[in-house]
Backbone as numpy.savetxt, mean C-alpha at the origin, in Angstrom:
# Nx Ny Nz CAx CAy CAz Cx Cy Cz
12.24 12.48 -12.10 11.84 11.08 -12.19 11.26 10.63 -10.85
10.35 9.78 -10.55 9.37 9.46 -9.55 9.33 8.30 -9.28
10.12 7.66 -8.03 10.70 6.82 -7.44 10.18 6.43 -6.29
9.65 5.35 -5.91 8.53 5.10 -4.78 9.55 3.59 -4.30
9.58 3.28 -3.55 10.58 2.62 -2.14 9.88 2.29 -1.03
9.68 0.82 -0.73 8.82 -0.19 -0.13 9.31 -0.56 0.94
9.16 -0.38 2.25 9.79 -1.28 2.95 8.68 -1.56 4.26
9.29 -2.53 5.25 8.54 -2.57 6.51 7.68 -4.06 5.90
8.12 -5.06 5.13 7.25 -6.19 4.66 8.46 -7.15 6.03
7.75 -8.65 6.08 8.88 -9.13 6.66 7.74 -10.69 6.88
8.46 -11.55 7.75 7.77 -12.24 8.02 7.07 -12.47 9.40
5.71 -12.99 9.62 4.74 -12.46 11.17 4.09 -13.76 11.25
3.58 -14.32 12.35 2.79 -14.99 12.71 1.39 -14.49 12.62
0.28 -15.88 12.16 -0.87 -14.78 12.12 -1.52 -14.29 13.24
-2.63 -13.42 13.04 -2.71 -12.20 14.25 -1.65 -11.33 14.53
-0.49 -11.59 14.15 0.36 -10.27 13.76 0.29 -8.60 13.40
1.30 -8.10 13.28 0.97 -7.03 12.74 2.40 -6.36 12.08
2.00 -6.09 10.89 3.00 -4.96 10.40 2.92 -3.67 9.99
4.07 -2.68 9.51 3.71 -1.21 9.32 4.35 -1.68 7.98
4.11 -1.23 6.95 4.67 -1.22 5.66 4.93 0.58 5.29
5.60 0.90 4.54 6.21 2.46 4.67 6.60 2.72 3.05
5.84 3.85 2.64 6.11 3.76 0.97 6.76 5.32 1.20
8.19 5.64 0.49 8.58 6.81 0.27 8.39 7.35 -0.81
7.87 8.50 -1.04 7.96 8.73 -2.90 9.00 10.33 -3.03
9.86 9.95 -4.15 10.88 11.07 -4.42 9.77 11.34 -5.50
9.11 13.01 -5.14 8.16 13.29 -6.40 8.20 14.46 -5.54
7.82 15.89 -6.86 7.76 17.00 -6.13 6.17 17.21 -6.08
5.53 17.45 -4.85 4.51 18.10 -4.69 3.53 16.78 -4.54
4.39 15.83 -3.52 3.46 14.54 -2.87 1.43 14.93 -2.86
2.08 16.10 -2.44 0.04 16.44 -1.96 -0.30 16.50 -3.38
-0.06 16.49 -4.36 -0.82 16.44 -5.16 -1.55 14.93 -6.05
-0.68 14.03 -5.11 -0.78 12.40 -5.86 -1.85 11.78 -4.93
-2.69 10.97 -5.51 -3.41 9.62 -5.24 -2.28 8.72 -4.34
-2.28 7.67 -3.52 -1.40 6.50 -3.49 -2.29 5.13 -3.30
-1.87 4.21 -3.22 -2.56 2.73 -3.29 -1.80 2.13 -3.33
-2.27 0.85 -2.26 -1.42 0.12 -1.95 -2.35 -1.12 -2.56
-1.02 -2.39 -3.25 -1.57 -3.48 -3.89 -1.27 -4.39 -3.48
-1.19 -5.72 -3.89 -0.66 -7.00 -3.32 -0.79 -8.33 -4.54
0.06 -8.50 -4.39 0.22 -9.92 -5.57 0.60 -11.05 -4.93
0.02 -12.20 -4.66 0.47 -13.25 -4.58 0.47 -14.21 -5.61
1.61 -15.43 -5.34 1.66 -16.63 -6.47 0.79 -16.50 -7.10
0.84 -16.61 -8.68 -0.34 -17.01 -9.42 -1.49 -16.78 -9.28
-1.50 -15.28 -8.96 -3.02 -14.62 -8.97 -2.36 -13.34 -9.68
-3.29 -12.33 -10.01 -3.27 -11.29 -10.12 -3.28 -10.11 -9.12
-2.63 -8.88 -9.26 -2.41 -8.01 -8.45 -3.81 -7.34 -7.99
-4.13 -7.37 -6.66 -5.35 -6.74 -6.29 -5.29 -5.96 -5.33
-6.09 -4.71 -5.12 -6.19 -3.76 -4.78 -6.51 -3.71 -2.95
-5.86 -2.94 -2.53 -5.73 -3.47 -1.02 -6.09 -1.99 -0.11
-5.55 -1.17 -0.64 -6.30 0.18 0.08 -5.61 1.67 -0.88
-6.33 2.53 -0.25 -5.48 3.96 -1.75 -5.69 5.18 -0.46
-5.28 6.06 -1.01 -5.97 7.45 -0.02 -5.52 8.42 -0.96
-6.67 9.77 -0.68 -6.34 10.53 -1.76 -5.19 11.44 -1.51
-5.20 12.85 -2.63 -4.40 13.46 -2.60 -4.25 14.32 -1.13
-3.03 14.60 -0.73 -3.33 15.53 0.59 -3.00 14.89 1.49
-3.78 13.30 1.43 -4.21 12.26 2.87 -5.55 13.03 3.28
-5.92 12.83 1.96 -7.58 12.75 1.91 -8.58 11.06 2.17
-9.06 11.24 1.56 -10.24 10.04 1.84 -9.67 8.95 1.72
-10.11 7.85 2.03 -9.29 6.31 2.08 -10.33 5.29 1.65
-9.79 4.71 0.99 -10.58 3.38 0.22 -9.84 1.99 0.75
-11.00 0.84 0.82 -10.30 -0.15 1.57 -10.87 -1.54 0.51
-9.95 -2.75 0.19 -11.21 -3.62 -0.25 -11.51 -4.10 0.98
-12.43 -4.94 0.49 -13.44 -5.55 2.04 -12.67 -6.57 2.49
-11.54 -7.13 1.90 -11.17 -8.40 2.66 -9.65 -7.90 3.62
-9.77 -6.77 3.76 -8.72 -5.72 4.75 -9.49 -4.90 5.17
-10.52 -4.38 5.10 -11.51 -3.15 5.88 -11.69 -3.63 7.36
-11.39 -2.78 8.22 -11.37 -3.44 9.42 -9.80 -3.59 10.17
-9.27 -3.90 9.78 -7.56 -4.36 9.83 -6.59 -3.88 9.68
-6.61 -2.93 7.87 -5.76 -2.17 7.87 -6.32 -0.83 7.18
-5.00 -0.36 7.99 -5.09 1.40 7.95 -3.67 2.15 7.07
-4.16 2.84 6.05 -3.56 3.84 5.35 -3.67 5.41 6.00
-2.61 5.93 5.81 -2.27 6.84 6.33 -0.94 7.92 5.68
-0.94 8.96 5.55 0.05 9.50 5.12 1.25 10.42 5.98
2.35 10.88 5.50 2.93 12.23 6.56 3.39 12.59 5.23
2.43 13.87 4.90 2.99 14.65 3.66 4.36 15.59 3.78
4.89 15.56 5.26 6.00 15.85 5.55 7.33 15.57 4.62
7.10 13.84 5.03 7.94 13.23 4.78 7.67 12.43 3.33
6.92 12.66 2.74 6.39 12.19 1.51 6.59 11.10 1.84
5.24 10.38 2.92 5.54 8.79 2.79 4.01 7.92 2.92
4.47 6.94 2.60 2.54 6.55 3.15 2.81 5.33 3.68
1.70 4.85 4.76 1.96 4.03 5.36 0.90 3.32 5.46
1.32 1.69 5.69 0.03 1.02 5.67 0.22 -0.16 6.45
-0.39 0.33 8.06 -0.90 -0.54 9.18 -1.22 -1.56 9.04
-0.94 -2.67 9.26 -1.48 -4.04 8.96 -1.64 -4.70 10.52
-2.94 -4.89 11.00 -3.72 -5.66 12.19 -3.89 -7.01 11.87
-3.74 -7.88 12.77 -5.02 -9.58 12.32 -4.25 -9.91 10.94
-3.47 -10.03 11.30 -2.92 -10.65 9.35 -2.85 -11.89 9.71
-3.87 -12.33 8.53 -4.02 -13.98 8.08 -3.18 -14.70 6.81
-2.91 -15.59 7.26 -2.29 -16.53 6.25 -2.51 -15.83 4.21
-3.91 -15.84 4.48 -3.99 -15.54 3.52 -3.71 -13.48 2.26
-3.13 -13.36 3.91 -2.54 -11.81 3.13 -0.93 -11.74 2.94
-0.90 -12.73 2.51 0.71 -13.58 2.26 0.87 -13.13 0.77
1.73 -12.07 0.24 1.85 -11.25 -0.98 3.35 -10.63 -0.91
3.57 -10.10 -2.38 4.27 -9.13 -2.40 3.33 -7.89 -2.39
3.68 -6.92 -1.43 3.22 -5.50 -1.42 3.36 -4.66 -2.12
2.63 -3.61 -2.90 3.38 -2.42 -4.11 2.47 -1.25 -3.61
3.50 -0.28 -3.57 2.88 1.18 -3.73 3.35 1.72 -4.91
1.72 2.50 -5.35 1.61 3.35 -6.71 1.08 4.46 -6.51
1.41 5.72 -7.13 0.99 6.42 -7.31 0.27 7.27 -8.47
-0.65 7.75 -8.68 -1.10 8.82 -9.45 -1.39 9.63 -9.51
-1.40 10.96 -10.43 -2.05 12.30 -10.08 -3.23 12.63 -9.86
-4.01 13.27 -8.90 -5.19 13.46 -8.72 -5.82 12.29 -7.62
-6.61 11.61 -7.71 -7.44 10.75 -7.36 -7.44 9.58 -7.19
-8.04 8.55 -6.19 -7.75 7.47 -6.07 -8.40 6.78 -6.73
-7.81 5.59 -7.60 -8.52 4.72 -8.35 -8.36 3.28 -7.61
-9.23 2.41 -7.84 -9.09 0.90 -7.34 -8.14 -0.18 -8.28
-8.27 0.37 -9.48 -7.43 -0.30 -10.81 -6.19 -0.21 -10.82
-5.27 -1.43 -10.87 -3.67 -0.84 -10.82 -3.52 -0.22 -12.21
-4.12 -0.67 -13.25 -3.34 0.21 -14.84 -3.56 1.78 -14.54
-4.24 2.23 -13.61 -4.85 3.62 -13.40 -3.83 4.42 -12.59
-2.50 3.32 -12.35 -1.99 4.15 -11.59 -0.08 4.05 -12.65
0.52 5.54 -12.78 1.24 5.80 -13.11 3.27 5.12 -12.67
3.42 5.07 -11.18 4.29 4.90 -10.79 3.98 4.06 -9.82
5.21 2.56 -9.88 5.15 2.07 -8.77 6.47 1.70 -8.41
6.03 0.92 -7.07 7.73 0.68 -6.36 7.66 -0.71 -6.84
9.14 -1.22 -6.43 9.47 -2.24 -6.19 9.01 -3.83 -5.51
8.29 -3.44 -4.52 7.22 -4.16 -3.65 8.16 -4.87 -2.74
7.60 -5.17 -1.44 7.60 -5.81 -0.43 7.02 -6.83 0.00
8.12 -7.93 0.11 7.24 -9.36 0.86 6.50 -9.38 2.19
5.65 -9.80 2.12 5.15 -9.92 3.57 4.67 -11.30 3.71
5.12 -12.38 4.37 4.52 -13.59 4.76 3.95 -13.66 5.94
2.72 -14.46 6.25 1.92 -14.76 7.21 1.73 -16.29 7.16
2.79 -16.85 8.83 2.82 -18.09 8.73 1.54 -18.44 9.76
0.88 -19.49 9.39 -0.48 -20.14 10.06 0.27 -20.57 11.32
């Protein structure tokens, strides 16, 4: 069973910075996609960065390109996601998902997720 575990959210002033840290209990991490999402109040969950299998290639949307950085340690089956310049408005709960193969931008595209992590950004 494939169990993914969120932490490193918290609360920052903006221009801040946080590390957010996704563990996944799954055998054979190098073989999964990951992506990281974000939901705030009364919006829908949107897509915030992914990297492929391995800690291959990295996808960013544009309103974090620049800022934050995904990264993996297939060591430790974990992924991590750097957060620079955080503005008010990247005030969410955080989710890591995973899937097999490839990174998609779509959350239904992705198989397993965690729990998620708050992260507030006070103005």
């Amino acid at each position: 069973q494939v169990q993914l575990v969120e932490s490193g959210g918290g609360l920052v002033q903006a221009g801040g910075s946080l590390r957010l840290s996704c563990v996944a209990s799954v055998r054979t991490f190098s073989n999964y996609a990951v992506g990281w999402f974000r939901q705030a109040p009364g919006k829908e969950r949107e897509f915030v960065a992914a990297v492929n299998r391995g800690g291959g290639s990295t996808s960013y949307a544009d309103s974090v390109k620049g800022r934050f950085t995904i990264s993996t340690d297939n060591a430790k089956n974990t992924v991590y996601l750097q957060m620079n310049s955080l503005k008010p408005e990247d005030t969410a709960i955080y989710y890591c998902a995973l899937r097999y193969g490839y990174y998609r931008s779509k959350a239904t595209e992705y198989d397993y997720w965690g729990q998620g992590t708050q992260v507030t950004v006070s103005s």
